[in-house]
Coordinates of C-alpha atoms in Angstrom, one line a residue:
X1 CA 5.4 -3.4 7.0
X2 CA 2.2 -4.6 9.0
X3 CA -1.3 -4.0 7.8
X4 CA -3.1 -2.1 10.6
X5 CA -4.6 0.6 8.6
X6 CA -7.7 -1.5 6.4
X7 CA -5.6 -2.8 3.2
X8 CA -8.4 -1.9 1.0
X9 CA -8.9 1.7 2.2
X10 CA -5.1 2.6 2.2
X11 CA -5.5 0.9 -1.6
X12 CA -8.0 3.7 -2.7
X13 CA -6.4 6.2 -0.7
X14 CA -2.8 6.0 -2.1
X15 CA -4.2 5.6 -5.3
X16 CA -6.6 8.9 -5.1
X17 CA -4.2 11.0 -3.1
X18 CA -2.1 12.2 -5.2
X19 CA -4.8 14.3 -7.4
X20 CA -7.1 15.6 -4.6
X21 CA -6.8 19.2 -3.0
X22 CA -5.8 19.1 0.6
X23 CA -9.1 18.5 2.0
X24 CA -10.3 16.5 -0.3
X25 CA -7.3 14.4 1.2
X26 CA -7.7 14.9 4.7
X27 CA -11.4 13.5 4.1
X28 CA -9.8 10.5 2.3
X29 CA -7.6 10.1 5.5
X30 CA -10.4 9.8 7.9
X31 CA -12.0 7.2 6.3
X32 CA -9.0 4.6 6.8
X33 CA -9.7 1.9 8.7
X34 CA -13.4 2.8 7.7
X35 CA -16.0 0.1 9.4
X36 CA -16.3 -3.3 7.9
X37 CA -14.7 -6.9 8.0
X38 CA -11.3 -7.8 6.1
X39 CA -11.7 -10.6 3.9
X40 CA -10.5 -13.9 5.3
X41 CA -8.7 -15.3 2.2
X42 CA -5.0 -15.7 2.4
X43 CA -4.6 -13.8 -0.9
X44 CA -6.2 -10.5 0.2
X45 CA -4.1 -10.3 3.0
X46 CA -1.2 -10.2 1.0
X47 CA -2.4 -7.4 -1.9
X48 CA -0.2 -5.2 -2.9
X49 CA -0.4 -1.5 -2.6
X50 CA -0.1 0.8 -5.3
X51 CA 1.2 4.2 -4.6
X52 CA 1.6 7.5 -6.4
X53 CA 5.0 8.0 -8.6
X54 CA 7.8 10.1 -6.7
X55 CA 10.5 11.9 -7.7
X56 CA 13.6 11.3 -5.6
X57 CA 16.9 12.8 -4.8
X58 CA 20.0 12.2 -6.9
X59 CA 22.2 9.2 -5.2
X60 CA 24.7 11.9 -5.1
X61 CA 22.7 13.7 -3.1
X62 CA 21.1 11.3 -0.8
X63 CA 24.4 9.7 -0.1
X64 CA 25.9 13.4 1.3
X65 CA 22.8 13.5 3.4
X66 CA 23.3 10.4 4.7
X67 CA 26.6 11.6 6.8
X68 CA 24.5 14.5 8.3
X69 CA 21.6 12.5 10.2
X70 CA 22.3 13.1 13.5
X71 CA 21.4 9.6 14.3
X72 CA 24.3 8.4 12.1
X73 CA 26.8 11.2 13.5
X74 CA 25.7 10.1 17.2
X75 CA 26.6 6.4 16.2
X76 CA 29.7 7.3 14.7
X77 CA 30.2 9.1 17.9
X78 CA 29.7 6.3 20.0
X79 CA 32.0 3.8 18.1
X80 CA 34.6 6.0 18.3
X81 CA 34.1 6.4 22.3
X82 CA 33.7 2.0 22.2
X83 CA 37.3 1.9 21.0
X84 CA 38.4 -1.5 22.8
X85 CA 35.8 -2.6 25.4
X86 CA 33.9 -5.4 26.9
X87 CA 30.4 -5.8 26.8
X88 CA 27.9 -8.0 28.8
X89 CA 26.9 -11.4 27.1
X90 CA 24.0 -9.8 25.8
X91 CA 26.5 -7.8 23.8
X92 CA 25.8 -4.4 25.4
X93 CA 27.7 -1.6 27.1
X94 CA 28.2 -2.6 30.6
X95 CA 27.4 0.6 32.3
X96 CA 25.0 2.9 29.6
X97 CA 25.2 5.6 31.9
X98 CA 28.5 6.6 31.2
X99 CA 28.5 7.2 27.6
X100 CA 25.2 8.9 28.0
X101 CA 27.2 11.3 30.0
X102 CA 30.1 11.7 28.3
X103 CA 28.2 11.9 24.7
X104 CA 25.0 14.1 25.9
X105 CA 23.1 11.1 25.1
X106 CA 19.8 11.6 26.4
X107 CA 18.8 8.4 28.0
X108 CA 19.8 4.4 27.6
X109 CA 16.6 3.9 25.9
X110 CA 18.1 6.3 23.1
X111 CA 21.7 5.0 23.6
X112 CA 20.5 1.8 22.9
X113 CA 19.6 2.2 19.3
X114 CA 22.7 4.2 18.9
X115 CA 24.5 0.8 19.7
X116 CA 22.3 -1.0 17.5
X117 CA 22.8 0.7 14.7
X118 CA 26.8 0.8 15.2
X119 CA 26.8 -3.1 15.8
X120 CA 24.6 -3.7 13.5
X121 CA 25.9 -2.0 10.5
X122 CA 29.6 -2.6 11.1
X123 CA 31.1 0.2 13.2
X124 CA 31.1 -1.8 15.9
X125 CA 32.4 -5.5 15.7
X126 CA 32.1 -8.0 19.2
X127 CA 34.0 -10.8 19.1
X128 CA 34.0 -13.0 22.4
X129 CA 33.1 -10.5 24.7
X130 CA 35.0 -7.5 23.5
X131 CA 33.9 -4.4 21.7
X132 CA 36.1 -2.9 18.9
X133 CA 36.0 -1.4 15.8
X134 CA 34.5 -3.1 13.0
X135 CA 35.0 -3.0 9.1
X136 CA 32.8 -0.1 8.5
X137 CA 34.5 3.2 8.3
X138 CA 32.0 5.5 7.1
X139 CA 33.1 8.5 4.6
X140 CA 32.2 11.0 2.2
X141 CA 34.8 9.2 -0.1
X142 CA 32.2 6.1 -0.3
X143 CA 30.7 5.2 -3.3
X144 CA 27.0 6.6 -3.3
X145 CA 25.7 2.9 -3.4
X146 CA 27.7 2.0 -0.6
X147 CA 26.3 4.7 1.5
X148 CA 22.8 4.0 0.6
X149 CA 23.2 0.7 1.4
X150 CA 24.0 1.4 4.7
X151 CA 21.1 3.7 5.4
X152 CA 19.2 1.1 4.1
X153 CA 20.3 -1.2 6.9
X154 CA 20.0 1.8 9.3
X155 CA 16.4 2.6 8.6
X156 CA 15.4 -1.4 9.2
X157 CA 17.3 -1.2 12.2
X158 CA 15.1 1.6 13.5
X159 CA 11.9 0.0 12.4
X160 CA 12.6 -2.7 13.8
X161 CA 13.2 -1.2 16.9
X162 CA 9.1 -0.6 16.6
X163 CA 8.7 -3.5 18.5
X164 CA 10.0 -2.3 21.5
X165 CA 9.2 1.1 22.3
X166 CA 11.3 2.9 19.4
X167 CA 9.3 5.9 19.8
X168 CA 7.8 5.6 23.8
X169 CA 4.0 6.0 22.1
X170 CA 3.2 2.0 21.9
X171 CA 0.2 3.2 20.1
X172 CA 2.5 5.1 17.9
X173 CA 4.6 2.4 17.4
X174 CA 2.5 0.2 16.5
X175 CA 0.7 1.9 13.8
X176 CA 4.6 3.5 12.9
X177 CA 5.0 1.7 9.3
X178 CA 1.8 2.6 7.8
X179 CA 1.9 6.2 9.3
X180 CA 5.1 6.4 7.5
X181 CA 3.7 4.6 4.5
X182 CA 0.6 7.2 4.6
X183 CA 3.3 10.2 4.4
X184 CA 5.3 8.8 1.7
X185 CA 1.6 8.6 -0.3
X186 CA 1.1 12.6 0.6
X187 CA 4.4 13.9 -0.4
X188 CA 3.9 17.3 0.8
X189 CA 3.1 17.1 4.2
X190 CA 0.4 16.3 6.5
X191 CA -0.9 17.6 9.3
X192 CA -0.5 16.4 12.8
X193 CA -3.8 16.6 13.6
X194 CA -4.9 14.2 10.3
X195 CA -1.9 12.1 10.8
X196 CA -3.6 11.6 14.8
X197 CA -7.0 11.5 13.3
X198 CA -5.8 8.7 11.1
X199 CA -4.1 6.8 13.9
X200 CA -7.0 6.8 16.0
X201 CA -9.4 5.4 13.7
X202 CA -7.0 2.9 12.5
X203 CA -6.4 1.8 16.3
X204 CA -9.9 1.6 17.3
X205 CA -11.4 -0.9 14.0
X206 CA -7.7 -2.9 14.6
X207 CA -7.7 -3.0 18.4
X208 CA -11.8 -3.4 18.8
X209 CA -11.3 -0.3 21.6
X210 CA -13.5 0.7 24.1
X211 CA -15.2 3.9 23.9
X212 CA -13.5 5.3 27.3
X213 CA -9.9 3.7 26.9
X214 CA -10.5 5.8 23.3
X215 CA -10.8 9.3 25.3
X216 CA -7.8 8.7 26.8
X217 CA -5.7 8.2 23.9
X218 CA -7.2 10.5 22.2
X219 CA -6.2 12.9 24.9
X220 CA -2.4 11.6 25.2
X221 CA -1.7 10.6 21.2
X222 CA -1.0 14.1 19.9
X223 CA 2.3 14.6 22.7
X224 CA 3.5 11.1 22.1
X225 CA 3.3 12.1 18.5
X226 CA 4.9 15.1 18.8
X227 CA 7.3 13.1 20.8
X228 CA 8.0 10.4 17.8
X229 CA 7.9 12.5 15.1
X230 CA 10.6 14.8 16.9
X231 CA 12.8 11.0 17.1
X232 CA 11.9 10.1 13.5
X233 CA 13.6 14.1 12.6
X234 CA 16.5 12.4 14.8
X235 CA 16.8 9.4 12.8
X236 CA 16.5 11.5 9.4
X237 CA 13.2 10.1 8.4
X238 CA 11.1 13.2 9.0
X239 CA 11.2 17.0 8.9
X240 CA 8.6 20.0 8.6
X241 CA 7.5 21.3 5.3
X242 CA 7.4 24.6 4.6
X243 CA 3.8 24.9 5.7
X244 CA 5.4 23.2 9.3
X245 CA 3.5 19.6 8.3
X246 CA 5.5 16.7 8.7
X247 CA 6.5 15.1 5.5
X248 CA 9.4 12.7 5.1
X249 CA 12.7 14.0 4.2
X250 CA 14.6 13.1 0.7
X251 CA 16.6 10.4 3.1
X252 CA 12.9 9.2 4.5
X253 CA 10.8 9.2 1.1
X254 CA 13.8 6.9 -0.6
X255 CA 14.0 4.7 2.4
X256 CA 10.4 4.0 2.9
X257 CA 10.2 3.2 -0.9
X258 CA 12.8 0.5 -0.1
X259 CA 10.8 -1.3 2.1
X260 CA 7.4 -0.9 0.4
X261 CA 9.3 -2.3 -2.6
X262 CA 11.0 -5.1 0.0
X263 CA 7.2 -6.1 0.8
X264 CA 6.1 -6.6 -2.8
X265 CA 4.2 -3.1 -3.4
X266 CA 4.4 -0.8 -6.1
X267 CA 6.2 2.5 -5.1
X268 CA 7.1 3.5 -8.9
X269 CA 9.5 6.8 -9.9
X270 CA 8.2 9.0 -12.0
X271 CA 10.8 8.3 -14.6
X272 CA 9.9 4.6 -14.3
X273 CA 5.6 5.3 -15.2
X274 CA 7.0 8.1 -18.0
X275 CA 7.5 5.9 -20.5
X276 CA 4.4 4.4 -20.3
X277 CA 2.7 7.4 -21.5
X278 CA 3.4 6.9 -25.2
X279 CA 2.0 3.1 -25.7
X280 CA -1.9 2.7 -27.2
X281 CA -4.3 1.6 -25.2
X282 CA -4.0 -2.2 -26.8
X283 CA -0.5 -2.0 -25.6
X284 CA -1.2 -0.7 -22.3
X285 CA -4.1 -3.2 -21.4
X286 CA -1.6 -5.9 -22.3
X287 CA 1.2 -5.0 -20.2
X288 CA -1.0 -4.3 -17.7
X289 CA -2.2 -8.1 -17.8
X290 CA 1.4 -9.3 -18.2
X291 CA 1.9 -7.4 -15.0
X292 CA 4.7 -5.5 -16.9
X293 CA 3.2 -2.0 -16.2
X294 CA 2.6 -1.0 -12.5
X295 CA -0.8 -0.5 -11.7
X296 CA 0.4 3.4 -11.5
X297 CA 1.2 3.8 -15.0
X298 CA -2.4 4.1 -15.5
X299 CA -2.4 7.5 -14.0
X300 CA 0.3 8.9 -16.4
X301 CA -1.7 7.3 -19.5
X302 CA -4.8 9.0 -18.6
X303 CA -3.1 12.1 -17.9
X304 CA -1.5 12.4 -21.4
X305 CA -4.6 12.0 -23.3
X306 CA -8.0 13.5 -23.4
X307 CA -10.6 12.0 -21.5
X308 CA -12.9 10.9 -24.1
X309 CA -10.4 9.3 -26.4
X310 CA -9.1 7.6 -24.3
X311 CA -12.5 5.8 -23.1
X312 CA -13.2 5.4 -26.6
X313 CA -9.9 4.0 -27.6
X314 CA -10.6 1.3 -24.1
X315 CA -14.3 0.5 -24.7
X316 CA -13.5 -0.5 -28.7
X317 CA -10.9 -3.3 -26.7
X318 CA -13.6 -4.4 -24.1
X319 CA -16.2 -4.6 -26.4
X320 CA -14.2 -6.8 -28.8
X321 CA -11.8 -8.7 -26.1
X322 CA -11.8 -11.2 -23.0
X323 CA -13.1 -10.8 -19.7
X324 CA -9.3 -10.7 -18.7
X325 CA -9.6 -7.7 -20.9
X326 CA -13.0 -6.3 -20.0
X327 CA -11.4 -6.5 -16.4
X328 CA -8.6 -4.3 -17.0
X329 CA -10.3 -1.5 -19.1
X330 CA -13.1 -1.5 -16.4
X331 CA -10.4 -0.8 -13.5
X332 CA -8.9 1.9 -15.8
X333 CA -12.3 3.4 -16.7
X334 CA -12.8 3.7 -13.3
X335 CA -10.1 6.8 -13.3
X336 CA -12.2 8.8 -15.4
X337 CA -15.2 10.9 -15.0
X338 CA -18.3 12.4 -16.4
X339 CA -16.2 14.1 -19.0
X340 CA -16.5 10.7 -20.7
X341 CA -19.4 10.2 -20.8
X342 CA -19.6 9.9 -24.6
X343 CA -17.6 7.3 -25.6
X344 CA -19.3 4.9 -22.3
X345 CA -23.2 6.0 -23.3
X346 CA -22.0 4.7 -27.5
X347 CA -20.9 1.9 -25.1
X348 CA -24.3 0.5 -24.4
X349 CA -24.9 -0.8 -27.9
X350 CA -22.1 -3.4 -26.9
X351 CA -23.1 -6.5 -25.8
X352 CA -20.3 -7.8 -24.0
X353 CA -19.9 -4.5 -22.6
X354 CA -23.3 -2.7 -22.5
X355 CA -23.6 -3.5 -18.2
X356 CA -20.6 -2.1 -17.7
X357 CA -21.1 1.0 -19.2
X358 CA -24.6 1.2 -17.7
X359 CA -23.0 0.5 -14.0
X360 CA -20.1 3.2 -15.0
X361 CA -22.8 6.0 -16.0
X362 CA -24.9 5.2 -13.0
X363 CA -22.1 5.8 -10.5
X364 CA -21.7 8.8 -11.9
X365 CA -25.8 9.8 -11.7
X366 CA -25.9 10.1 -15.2
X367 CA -29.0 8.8 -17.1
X368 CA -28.5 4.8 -18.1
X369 CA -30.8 2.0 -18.5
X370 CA -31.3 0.1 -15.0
X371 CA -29.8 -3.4 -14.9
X372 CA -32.1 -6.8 -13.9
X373 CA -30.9 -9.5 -11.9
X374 CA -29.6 -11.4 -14.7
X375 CA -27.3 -8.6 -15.8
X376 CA -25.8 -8.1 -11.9
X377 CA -25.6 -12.1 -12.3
X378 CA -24.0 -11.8 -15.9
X379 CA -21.0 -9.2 -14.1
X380 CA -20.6 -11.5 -11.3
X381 CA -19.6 -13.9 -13.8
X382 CA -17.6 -11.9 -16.0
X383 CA -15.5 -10.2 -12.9
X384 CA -14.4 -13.4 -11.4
X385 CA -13.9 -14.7 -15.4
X386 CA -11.5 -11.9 -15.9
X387 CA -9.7 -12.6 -12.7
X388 CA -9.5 -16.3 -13.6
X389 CA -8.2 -15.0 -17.5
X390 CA -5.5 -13.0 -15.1
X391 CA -4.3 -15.9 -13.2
X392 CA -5.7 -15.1 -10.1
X393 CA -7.9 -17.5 -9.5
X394 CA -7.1 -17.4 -5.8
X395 CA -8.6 -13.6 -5.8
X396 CA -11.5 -14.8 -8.1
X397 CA -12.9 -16.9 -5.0
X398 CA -12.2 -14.0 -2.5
X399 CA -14.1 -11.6 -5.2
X400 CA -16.9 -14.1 -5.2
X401 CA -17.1 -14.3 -1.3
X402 CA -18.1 -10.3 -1.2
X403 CA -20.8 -10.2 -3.9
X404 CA -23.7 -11.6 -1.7
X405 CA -24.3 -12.2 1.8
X406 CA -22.9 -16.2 2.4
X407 CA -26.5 -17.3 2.5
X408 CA -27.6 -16.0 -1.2
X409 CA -24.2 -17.7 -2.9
X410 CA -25.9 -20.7 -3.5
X411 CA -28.7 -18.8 -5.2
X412 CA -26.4 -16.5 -7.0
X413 CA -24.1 -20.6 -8.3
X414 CA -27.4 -21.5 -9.6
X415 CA -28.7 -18.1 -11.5
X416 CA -25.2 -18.1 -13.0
X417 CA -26.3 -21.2 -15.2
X418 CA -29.0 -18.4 -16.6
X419 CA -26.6 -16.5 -18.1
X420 CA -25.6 -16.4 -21.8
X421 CA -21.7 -16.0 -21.2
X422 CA -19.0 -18.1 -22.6
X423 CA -16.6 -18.5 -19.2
X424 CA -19.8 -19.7 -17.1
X425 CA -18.7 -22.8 -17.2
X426 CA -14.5 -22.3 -15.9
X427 CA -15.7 -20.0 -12.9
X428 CA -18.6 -22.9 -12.1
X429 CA -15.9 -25.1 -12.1
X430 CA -13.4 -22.9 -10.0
X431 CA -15.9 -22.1 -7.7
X432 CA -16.4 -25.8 -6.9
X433 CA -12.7 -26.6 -6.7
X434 CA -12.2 -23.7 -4.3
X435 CA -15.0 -22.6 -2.5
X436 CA -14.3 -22.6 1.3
X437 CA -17.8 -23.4 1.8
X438 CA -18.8 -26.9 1.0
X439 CA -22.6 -25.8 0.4
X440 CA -21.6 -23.2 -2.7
X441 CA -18.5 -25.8 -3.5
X442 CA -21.5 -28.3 -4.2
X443 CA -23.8 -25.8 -6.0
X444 CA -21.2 -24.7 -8.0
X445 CA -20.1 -28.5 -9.1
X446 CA -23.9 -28.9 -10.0
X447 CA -24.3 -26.4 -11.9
X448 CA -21.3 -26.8 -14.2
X449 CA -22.6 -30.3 -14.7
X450 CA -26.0 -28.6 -15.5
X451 CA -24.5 -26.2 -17.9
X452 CA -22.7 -29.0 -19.7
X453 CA -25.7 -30.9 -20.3
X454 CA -27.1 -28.0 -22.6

């Protein structure tokens, strides 16, 4: 799947979807591809999305579906009419007019990725010129993993086809992955108008688009999308709600999981996260820094416990830990809110943890002591210490890169050398093996010899 939409916004919003009422969603949606510059580093470009837990169809199920998408009975279909044939060198049907006819095919662009898909997954086999019927004989009789396993391959087949024209909307098309990726995130439906909203926005921060080429497409994007999503209902991907939004369909949410899981992202079930509910906070915090437990298991450990306990039982592991585990309980502690508030205010008698839980209360306008330039310094140093404790040390420079504007870095290498904190020295020292730009590179080498000398 591409990145179009802005990786970090489609982070928060998949992450925050899921609990929101409708318009507190829609909102979420419009602020995709909100303005600002995507890091540069290699390693942010690769992140990894983490989406709400889903329940799925049985394979039972999914694998009778799978014999009634009308793009899979039209392929059948077509094989049938191949029977013995020759086809061009490119390995097409000579004359695609005539099977258009003869099916009700309505147009070679359509019959094209009929014979795609045939070919492709084994209906079809072309050996030296000649068209006949490959190994494939599709049946309810299959077993439900071989059946999957071919709508698997279908589904790439028709994203693939993204590339050229799969849906006539080239805007459409290009943005068609994380539209789909969007929709799997929102379960129940979205409307065509947020999912054209979205689209837009996302187009004009990826495609730097002029104003006036931006009326026009906003004028023509929601009848080519009317026009795709009617294709996607084709190809079994998508189909109204009851409300009459477009969600995906049991066939569509399990194959889009495939391929987010194919590109590295965590698309958990439900009944993988469940059990994650029952360990202690110690537990979780360590298999969340072992990379064991997806980053959406934290949503189904908050949920199980009350609010305040649970901060209470994280804050006693920050306060006590590394920054590797001050890192971790800070990204949980994010998920709650002001109904906290007790356990992170007892918080700020912590001294490894005091800044956080001031930072925390503030975000949340609740009364907290204000932090100096040494503290800010202090957390600048113990977020990219966690990172480096995490074994991302990679991310630790990108993290590093978005505190200050490139010209303060220097200044913010040497006021790190201020600071009472025991991993000053391994992120000074990161920092001048990896820094992209030679000025901070040098600072940072300075100052860890500076800091040794004490």
């Amino acid at each position: 799947m591409g990145n179009v939409f802005d990786l970090g916004e489609l982070r928060r919003l998949v992450d925050e979807l899921g609990s929101g009422s409708r318009e507190a969603r829609a909102t979420m949606l419009d602020a995709v591809s909100a303005a600002g510059k995507d890091c540069e580093c290699q390693s942010c470009g690769t992140e990894a999305l983490s989406f709400p837990p889903v329940v799925l169809a049985t394979d039972d199920a999914l694998a009778a579906a799978v014999l009634k998408v009308p793009l899979v009975r039209d392929a059948q279909r077509l094989a049938a009419w191949t029977g013995t044939r020759q086809v061009t060198p490119e390995g097409l049907l000579p004359d695609p007019f005539l099977p258009c006819a003869e099916l009700g095919v309505p147009n070679p662009a359509r019959l094209h990725l009929l014979w795609v898909v045939a070919v492709n997954t084994g209906m079809v086999r072309i050996v030296r010129g000649v068209a006949t019927a490959g190994p494939l004989a599709l049946s309810a009789e299959l077993p439900a993993a071989a059946l999957l396993g071919f709508w698997d391959g279908v589904v790439m087949d028709v994203l693939d086809r993204a590339d050229e024209s799969l849906t006539g909307s080239e805007v459409v098309d290009d943005h068609l992955a994380e539209m789909l990726a969007t929709m799997y995130a929102v379960s129940d439906g979205l409307s065509a108008a947020t999912l054209v909203k979205g689209i837009l926005q996302s187009h004009e921060v990826a495609c730097e688009t002029r104003p006036a080429q931006m009326r026009e497409l906003a004028a023509v994007l929601p009848a080519e999308l009317e026009g795709a999503l009617s294709l996607l209902g084709y190809c079994g991907l998508v189909e109204p709600s009851e409300a009459g939004r477009p969600r995906l369909t049991p066939l569509g949410m399990w194959a889009v999981r495939q391929d987010l899981l194919r590109e590295g992202h965590d698309a958990p079930t439900e009944a993988e996260v469940a059990v994650f509910a029952d360990l202690g906070a110690d537990e979780l915090v360590d298999a969340i820094m072992k990379r064991s437990a997806a980053p959406s298991a934290v949503t189904v450990w908050l949920e199980s416990r009350v609010p305040e306990t649970a901060a209470r039982e994280l804050v006693k592991i920050a306060a006590s830990g590394t920054a590797g585990q001050r890192g971790t309980v800070g990204t949980i502690l994010e998920e709650l809110g002001p109904e906290a508030e007790a356990p992170l205010r007892e918080a700020l008698t912590e001294p490894a943890m005091w800044r956080y839980a001031a930072s925390w209360l503030h975000i949340r306008d609740l009364p907290a002591p204000a932090l100096t330039p040494a503290d800010s310094t202090w957390i600048a140093v113990d977020t990219i210490a966690s990172l480096i404790h995490l074994g991302s040390a990679p991310e630790a420079v990108c993290e590093f890169g978005m505190l200050e504007p490139a010209e303060d870095l220097v200044r913010v290498v040497e006021e790190m050398t201020l600071v009472d904190h025991p991993d000053t020295i391994a992120v000074l020292d990161l920092l001048g093996a990896r820094h992209s730009d030679a000025a901070v590179a040098k600072a940072a080498r300075k100052a860890a010899m500076k800091a040794r000398s004490r």
